[in-house]
PDB file of C-alpha atoms and ligand atoms in Angstrom:
ATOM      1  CA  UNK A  38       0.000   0.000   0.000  1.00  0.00           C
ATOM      2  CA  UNK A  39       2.865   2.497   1.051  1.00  0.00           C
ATOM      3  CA  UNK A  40       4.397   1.814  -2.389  1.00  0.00           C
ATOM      4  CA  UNK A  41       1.391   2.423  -4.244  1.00  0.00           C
ATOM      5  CA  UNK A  42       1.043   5.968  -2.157  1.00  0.00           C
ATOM      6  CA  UNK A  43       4.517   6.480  -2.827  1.00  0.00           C
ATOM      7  CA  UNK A  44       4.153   5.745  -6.661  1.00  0.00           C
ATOM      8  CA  UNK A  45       0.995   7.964  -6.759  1.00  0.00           C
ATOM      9  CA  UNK A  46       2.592  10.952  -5.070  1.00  0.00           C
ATOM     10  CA  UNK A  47       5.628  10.588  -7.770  1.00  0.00           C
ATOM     11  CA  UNK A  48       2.780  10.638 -10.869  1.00  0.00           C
ATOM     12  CA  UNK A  49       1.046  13.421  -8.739  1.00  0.00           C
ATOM     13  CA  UNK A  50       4.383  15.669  -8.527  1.00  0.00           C
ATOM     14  CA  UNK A  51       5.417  14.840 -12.065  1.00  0.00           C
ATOM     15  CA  UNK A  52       1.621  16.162 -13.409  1.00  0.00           C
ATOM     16  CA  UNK A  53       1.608  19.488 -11.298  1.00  0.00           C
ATOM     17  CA  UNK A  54       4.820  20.193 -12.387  1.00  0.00           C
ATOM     18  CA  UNK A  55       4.321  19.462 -15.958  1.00  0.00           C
ATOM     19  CA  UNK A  56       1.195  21.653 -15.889  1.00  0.00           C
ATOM     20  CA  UNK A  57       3.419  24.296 -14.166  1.00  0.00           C
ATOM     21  CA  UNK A  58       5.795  24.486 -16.908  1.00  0.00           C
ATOM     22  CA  UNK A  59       3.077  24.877 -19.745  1.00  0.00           C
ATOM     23  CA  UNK A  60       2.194  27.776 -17.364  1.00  0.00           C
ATOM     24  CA  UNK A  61       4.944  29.538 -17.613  1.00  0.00           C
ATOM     25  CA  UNK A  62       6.207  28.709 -21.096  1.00  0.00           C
ATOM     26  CA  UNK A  63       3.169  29.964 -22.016  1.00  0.00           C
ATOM     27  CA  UNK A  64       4.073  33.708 -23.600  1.00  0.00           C
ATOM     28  CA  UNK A  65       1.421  36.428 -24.150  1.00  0.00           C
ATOM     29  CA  UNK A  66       0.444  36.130 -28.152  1.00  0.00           C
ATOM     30  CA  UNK A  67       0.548  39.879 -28.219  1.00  0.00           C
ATOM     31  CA  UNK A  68       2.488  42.598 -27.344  1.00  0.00           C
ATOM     32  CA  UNK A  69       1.338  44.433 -23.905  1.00  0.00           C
ATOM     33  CA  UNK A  70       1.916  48.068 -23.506  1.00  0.00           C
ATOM     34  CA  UNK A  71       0.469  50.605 -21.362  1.00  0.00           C
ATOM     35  CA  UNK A  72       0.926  54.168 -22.208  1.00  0.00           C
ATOM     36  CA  UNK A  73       0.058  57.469 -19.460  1.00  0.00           C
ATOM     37  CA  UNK A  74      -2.555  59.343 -20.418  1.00  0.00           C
ATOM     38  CA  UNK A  75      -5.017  59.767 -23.358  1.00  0.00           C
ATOM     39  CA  UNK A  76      -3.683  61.286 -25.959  1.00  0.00           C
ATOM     40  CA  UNK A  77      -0.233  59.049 -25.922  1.00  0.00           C
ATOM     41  CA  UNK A  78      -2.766  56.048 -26.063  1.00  0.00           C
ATOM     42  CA  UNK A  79      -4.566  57.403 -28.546  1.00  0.00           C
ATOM     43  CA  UNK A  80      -1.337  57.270 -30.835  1.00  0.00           C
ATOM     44  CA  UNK A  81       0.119  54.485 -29.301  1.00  0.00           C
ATOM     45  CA  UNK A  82      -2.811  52.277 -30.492  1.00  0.00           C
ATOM     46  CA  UNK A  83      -3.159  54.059 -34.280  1.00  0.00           C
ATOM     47  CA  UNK A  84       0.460  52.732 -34.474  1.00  0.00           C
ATOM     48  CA  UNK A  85       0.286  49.448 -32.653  1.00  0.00           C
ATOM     49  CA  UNK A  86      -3.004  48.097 -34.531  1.00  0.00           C
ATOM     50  CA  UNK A  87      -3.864  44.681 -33.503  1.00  0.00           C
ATOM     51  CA  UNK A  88      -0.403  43.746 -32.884  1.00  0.00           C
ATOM     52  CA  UNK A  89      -0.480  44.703 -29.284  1.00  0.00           C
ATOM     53  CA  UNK A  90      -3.022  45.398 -26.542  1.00  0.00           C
ATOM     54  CA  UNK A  91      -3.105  48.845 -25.408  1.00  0.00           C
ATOM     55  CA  UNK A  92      -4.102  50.221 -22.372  1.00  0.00           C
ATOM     56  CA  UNK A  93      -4.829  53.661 -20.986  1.00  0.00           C
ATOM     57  CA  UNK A  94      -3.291  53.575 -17.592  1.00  0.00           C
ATOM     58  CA  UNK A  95      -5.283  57.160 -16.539  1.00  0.00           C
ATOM     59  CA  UNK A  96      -9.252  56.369 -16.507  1.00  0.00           C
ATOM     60  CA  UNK A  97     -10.732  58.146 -19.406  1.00  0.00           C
ATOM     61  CA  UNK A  98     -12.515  61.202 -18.256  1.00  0.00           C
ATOM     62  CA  UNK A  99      -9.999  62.116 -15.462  1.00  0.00           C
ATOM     63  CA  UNK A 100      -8.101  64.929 -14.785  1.00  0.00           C
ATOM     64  CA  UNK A 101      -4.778  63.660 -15.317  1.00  0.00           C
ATOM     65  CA  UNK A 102      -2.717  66.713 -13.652  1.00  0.00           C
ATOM     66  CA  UNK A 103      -1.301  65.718 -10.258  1.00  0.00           C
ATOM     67  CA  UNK A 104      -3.141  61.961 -10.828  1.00  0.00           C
ATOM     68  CA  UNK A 105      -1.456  59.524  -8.622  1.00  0.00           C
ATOM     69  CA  UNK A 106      -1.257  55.358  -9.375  1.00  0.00           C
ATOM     70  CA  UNK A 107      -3.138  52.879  -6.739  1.00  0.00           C
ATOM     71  CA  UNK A 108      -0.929  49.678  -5.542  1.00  0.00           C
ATOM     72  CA  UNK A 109      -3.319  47.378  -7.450  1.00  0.00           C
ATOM     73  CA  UNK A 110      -2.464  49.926 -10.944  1.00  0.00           C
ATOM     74  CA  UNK A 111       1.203  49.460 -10.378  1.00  0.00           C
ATOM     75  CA  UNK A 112       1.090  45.954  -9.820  1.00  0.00           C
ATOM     76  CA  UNK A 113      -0.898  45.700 -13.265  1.00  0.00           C
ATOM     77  CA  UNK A 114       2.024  47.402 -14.874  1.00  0.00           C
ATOM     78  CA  UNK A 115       4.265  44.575 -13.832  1.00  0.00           C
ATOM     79  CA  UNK A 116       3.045  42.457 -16.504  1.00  0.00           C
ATOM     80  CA  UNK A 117       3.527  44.805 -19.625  1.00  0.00           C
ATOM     81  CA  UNK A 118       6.849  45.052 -22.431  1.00  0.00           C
ATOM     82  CA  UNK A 119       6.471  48.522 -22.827  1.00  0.00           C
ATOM     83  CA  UNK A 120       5.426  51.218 -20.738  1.00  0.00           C
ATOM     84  CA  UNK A 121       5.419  54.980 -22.961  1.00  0.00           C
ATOM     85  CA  UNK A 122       5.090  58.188 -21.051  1.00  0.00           C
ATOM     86  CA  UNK A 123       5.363  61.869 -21.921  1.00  0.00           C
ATOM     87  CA  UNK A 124       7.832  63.100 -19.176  1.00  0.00           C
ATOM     88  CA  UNK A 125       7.835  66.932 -18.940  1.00  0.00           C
ATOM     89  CA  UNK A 126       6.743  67.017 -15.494  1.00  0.00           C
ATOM     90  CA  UNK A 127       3.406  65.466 -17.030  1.00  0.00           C
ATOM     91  CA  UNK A 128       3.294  61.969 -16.027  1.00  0.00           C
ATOM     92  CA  UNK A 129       6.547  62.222 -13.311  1.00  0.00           C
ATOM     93  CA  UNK A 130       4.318  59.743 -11.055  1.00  0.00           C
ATOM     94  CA  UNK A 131       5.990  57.572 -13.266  1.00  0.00           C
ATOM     95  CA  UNK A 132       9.083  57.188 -11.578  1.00  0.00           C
ATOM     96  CA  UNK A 133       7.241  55.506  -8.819  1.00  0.00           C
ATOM     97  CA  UNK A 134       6.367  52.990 -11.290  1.00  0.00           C
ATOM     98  CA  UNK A 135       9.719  52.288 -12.871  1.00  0.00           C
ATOM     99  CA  UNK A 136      11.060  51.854  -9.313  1.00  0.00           C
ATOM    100  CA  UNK A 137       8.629  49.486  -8.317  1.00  0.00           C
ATOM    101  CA  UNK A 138       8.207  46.672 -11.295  1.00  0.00           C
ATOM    102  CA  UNK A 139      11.187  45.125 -13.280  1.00  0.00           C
ATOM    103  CA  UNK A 140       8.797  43.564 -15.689  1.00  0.00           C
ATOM    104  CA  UNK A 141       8.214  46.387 -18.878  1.00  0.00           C
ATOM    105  CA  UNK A 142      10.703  48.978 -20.727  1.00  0.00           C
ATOM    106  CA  UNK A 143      10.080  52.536 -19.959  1.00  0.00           C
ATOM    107  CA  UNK A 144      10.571  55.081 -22.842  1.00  0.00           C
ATOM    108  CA  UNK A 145      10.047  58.717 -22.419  1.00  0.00           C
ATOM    109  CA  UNK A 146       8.307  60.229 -25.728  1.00  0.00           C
ATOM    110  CA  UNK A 147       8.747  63.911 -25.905  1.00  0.00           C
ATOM    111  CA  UNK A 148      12.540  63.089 -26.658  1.00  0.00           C
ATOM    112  CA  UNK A 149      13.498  65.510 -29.202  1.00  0.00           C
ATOM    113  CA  UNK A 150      10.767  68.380 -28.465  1.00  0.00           C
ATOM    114  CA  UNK A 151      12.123  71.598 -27.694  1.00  0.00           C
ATOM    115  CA  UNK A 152      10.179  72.560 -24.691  1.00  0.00           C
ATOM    116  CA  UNK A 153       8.945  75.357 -23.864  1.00  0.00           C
ATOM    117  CA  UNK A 154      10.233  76.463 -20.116  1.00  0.00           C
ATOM    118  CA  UNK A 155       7.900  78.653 -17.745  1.00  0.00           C
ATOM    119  CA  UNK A 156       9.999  79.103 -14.805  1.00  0.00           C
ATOM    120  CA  UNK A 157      11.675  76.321 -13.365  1.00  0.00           C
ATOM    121  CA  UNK A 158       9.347  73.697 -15.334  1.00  0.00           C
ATOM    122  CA  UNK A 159       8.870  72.946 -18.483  1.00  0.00           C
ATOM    123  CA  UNK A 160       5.024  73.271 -19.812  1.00  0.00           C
ATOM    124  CA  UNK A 161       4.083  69.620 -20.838  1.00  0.00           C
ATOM    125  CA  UNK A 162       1.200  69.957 -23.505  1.00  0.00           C
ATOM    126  CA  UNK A 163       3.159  69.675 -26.782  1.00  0.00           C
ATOM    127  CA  UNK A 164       0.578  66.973 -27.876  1.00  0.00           C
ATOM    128  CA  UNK A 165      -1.919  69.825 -28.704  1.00  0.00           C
ATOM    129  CA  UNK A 166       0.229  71.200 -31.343  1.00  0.00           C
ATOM    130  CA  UNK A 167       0.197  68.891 -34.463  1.00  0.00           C
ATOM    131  CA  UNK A 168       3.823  69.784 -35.230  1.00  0.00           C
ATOM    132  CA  UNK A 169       4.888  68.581 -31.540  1.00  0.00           C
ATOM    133  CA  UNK A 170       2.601  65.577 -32.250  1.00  0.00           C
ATOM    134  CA  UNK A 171       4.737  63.691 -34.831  1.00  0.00           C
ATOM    135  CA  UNK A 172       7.706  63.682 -32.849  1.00  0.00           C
ATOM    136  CA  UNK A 173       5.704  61.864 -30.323  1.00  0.00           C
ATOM    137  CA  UNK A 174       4.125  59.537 -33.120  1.00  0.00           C
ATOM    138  CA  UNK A 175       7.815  58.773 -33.977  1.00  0.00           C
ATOM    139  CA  UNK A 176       8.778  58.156 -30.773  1.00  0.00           C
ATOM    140  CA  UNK A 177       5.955  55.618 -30.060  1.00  0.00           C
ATOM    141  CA  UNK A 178       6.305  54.092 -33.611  1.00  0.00           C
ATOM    142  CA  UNK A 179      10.591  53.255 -32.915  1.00  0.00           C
ATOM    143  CA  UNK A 180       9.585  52.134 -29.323  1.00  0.00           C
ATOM    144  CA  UNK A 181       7.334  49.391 -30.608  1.00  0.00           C
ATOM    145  CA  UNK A 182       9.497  48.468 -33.527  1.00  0.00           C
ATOM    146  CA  UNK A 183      12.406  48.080 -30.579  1.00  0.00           C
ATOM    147  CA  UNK A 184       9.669  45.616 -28.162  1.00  0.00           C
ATOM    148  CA  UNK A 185       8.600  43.686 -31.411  1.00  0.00           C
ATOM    149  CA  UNK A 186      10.697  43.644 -34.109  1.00  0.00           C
ATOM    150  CA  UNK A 187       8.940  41.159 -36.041  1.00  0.00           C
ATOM    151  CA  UNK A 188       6.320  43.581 -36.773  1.00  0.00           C
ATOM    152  CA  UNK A 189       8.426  46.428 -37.451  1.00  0.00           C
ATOM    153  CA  UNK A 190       7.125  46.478 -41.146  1.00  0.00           C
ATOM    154  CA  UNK A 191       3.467  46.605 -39.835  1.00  0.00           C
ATOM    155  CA  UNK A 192       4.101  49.527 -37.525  1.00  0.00           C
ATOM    156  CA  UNK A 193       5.897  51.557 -39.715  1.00  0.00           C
ATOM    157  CA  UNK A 194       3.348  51.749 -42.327  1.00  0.00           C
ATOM    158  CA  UNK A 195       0.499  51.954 -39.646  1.00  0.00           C
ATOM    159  CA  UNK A 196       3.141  54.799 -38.366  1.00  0.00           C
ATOM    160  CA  UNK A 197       3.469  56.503 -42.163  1.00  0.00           C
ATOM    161  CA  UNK A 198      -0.048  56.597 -42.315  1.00  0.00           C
ATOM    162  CA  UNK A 199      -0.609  58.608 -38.740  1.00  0.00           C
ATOM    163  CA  UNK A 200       2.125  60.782 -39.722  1.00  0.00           C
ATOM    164  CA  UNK A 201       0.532  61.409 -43.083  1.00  0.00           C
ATOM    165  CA  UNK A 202      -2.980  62.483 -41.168  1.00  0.00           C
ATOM    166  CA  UNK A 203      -0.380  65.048 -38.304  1.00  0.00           C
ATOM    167  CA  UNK A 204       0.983  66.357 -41.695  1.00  0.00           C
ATOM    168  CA  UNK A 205      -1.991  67.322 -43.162  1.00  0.00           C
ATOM    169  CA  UNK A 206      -3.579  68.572 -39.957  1.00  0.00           C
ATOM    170  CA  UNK A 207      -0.304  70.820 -39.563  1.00  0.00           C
ATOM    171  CA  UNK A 208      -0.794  72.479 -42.874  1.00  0.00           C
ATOM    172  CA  UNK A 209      -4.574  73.445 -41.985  1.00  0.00           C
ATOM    173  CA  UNK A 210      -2.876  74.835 -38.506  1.00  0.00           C
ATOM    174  CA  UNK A 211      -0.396  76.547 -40.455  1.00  0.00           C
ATOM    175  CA  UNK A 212      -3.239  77.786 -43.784  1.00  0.00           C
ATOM    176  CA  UNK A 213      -5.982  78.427 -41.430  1.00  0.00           C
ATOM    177  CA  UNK A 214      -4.721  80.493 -38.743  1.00  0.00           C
ATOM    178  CA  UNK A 215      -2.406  83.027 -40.476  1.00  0.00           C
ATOM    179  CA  UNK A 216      -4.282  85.321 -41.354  1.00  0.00           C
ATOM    180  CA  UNK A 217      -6.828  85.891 -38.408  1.00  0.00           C
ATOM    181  CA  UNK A 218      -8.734  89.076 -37.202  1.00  0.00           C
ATOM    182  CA  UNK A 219      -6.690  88.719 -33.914  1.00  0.00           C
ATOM    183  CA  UNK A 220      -3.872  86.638 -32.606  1.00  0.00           C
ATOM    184  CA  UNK A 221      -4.989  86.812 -28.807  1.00  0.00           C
ATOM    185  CA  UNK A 222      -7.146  83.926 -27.199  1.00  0.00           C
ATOM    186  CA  UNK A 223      -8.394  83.551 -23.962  1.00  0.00           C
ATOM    187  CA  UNK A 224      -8.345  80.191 -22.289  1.00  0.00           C
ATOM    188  CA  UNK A 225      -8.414  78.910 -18.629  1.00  0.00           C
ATOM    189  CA  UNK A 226      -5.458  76.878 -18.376  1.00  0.00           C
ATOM    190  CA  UNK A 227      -2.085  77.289 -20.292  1.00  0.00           C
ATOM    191  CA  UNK A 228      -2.504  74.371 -22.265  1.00  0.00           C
ATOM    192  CA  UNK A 229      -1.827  75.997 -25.613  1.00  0.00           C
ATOM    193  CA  UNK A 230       1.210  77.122 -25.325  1.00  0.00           C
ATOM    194  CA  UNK A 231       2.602  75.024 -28.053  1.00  0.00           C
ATOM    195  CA  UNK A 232      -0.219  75.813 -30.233  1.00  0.00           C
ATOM    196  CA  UNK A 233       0.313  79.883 -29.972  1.00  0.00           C
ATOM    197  CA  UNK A 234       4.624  79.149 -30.503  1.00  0.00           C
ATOM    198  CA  UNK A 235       3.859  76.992 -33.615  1.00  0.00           C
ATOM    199  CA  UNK A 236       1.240  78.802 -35.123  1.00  0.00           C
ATOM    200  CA  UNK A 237       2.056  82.317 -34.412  1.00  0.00           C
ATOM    201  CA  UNK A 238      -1.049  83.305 -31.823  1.00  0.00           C
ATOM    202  CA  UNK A 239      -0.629  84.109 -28.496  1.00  0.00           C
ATOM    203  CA  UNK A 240      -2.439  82.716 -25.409  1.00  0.00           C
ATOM    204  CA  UNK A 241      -3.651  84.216 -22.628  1.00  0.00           C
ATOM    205  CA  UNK A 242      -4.215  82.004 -19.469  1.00  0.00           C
ATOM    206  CA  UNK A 243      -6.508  82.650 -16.438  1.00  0.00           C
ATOM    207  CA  UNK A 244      -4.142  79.928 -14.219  1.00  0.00           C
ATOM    208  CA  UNK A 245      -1.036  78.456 -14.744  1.00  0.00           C
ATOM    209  CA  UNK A 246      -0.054  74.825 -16.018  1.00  0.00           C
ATOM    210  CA  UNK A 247      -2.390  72.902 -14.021  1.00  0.00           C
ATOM    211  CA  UNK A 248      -6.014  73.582 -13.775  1.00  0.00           C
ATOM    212  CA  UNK A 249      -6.079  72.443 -10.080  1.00  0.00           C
ATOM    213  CA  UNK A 250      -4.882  76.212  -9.653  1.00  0.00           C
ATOM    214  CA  UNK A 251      -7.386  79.051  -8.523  1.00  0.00           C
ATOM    215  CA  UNK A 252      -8.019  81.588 -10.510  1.00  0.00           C
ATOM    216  CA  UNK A 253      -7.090  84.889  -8.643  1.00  0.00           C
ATOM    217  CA  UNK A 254      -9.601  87.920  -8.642  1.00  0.00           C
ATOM    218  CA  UNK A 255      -6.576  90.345 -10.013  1.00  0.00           C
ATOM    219  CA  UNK A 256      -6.309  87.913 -13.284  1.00  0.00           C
ATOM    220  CA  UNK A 257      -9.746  87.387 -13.311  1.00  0.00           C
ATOM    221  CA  UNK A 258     -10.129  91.133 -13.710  1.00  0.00           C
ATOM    222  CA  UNK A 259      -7.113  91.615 -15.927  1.00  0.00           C
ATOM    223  CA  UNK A 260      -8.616  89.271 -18.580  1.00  0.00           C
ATOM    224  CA  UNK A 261     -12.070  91.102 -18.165  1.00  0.00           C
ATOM    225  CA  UNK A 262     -10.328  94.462 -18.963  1.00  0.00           C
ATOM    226  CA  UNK A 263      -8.066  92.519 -22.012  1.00  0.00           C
ATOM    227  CA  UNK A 264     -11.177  91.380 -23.196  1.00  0.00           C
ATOM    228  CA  UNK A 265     -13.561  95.119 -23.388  1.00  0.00           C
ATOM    229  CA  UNK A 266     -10.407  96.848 -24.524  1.00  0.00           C
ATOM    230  CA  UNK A 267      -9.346  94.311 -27.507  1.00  0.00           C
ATOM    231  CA  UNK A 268     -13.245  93.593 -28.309  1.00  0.00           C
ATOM    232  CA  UNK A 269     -12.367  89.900 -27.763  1.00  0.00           C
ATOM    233  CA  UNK A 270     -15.596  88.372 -28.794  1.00  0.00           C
ATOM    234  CA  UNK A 271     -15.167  84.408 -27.334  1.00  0.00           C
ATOM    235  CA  UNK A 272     -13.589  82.689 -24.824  1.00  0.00           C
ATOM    236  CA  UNK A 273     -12.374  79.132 -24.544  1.00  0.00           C
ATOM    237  CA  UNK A 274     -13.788  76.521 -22.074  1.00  0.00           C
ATOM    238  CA  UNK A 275     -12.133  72.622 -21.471  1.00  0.00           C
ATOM    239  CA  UNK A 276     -14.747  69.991 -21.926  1.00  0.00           C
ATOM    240  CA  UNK A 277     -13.015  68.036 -19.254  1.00  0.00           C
ATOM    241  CA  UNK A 278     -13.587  69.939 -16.084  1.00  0.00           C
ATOM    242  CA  UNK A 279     -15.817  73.455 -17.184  1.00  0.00           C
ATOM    243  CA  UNK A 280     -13.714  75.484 -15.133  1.00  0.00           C
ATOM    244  CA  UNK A 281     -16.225  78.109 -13.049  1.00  0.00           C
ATOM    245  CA  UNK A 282     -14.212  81.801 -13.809  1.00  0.00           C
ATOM    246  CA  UNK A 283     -15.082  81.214 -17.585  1.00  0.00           C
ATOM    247  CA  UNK A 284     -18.061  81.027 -17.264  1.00  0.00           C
ATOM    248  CA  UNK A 285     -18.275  84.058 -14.771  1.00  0.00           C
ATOM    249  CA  UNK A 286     -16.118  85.941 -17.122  1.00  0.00           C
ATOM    250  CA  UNK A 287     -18.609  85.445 -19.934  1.00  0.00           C
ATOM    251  CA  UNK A 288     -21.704  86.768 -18.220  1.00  0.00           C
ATOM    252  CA  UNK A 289     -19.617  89.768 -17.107  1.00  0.00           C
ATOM    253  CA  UNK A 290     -18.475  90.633 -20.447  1.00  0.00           C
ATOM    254  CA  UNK A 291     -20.785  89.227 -23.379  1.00  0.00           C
ATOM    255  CA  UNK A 292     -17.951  86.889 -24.580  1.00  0.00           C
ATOM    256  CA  UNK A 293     -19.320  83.754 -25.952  1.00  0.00           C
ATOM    257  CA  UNK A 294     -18.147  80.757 -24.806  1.00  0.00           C
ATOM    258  CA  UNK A 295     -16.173  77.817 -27.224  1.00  0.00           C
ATOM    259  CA  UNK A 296     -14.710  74.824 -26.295  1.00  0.00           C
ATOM    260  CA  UNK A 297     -11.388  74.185 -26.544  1.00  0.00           C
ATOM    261  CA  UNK A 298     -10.361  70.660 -26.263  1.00  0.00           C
ATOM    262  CA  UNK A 299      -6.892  70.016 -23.922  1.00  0.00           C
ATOM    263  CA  UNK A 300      -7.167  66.446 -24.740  1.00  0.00           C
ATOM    264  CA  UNK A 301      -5.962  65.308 -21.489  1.00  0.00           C
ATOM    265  CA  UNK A 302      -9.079  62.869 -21.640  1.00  0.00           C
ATOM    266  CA  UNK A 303     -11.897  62.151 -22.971  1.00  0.00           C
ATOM    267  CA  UNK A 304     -15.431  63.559 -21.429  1.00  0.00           C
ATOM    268  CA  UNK A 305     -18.394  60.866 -21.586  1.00  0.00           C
ATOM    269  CA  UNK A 306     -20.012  62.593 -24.176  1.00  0.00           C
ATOM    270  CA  UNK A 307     -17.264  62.443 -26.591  1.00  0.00           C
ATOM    271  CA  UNK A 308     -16.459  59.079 -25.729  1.00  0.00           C
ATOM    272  CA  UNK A 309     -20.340  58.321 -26.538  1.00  0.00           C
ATOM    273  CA  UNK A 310     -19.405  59.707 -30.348  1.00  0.00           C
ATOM    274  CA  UNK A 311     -16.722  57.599 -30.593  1.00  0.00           C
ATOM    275  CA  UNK A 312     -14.140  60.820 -30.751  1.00  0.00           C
ATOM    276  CA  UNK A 313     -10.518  60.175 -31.242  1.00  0.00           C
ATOM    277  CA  UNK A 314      -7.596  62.147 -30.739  1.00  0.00           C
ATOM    278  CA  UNK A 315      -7.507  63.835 -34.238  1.00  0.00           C
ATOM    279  CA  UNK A 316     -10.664  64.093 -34.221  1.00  0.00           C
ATOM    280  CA  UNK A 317     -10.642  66.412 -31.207  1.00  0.00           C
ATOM    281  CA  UNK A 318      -7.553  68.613 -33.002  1.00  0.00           C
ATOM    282  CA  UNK A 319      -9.533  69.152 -36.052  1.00  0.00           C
ATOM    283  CA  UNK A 320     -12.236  70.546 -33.494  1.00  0.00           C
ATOM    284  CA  UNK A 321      -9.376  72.628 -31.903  1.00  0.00           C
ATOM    285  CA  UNK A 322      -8.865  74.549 -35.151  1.00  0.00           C
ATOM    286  CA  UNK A 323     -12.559  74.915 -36.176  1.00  0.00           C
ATOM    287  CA  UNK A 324     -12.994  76.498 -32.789  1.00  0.00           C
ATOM    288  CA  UNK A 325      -9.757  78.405 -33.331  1.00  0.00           C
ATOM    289  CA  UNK A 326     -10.458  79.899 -36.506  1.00  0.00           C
ATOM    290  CA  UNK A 327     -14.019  80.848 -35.644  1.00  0.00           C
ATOM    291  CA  UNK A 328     -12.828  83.003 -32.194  1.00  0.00           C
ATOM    292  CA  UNK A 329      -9.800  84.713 -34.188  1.00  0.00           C
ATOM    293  CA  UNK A 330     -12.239  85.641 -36.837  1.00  0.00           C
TER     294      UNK A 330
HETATM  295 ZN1   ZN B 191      -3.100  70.567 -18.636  1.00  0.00          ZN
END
């Protein structure tokens, strides 16, 4: 009887470990990559097609300035190749990630964008100009061809084909906007820098970088003044979080109020459409071209 344990034990062993192995032999058929925030998974998944799974590690429809990863996010992370992020003081939670799985490669994106410094920071919303954009899209497209080489072909022309669409988009910036009324906009938070620098307009802001900043009464009234003096006939809301002074600021003046997409994420509503990224730009510019007009 002992023998016939013993024998039973030995099949028993051999079995679980053979079913272990198949476990972990077992590979992922597709590449896993994770990328910050909205807009960099919006290009990361034009690029990656159905050669990889994508995922947004921000929930869409949240803020993502000063956004902070849960224990049970991180952990998630552990299991990706690729993790892409935008750097620029953006997405600097980040770090914390990097330090705390060994799993995925890390690759900063905005390599090669000449930033545009306020201070001792850097402001991080080059993906709103379509010029900054195709850096990014480049960026994206050679850090996928690095994780997965044997699709390189397949994301380079999914790659040529985004880049095509920035192009294009970049002209009607360019066409569109140089020869408006007025160069000034109003908008809530400085978001646009990159759009003013590239496209020769120039943003005012009611805050700073982040919109988690209140607006103070003295720039409140500034802009009110800017707006009577220059005849400034619309202002420029953010879908995402319909900041309160805008609105204010309207009713005092008479300024209409247009939406002007930061892009950081998506609201409901536009998710509900079935909005993309480029989508949202062309938007931008229609909204653009009608205030400067
Ligand atoms: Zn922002």
């Amino acid at each position: 009887m002992k023998k016939f344990i013993s024998i039973f034990l030995a099949i028993l062993i051999v079995f679980s470990l053979t079913s272990c192995n198949t476990k972990i032999s077992k590979k992922p058929s597709k590449l896993a990559v994770y990328a910050t925030f909205y807009p960099l998974y919006d290009l990361t998944k034009k690029i990656a097609g159905d050669k990889a799974t994508v995922q947004n590690i921000i929930p869409p429809g949240v803020e993502p300035h000063d956004w902070e990863p849960t224990t049970k996010q991180i952990a998630d992370i552990e299991g990706a190749s690729l993790v892409v992020y935008l750097g620029l003081g953006m997405d600097s939670w980040i770090s914390k990630v990097e330090s705390s799985v060994s799993g995925p490669k890390f690759v900063n994106v905005s390599n090669g964008i000449d930033a545009i410094k306020v201070g001792n920071a850097v402001n991080p919303h080059v993906w709103l100009s379509p010029k900054e954009a195709q850096i990014l899209a480049k960026n994206i497209k050679d850090a996928l061809v690095n994780a997965d080489n044997k699709n390189a072909k397949y994301y380079e022309d999914n790659y040529n084909t985004l880049l095509n669409t920035l192009k294009q988009l970049d002209s009607e910036y360019t066409e569109r906007l140089k020869n408006t009324k007025t160069k000034t906009f109003i908008v809530y938070h400085s978001a646009f820098d990159y759009v003013a620098r590239d496209y020769g307009l120039n943003q005012v802001s009611i805050v700073g970088m982040s919109e988690e900043a209140e607006a103070s009464p003295a720039k409140v009234a500034e802009v009110i003044q800017l707006i009577k003096k220059e005849n400034i006939k619309y202002i420029f809301t953010e879908p995402l979080t319909s900041p309160k002074p805008i609105q204010s600021i309207a009713s005092e003046t008479g300024a209409k109020v247009l939406p002007l997409n930061t892009i950081e994420g998506l609201t409901k509503d536009e998710m509900k459409k079935g909005y993309d990224y480029i989508k949202l730009l062309q938007q931008n510019l229609d909204n653009l071209q009608k205030a400067l007009n």
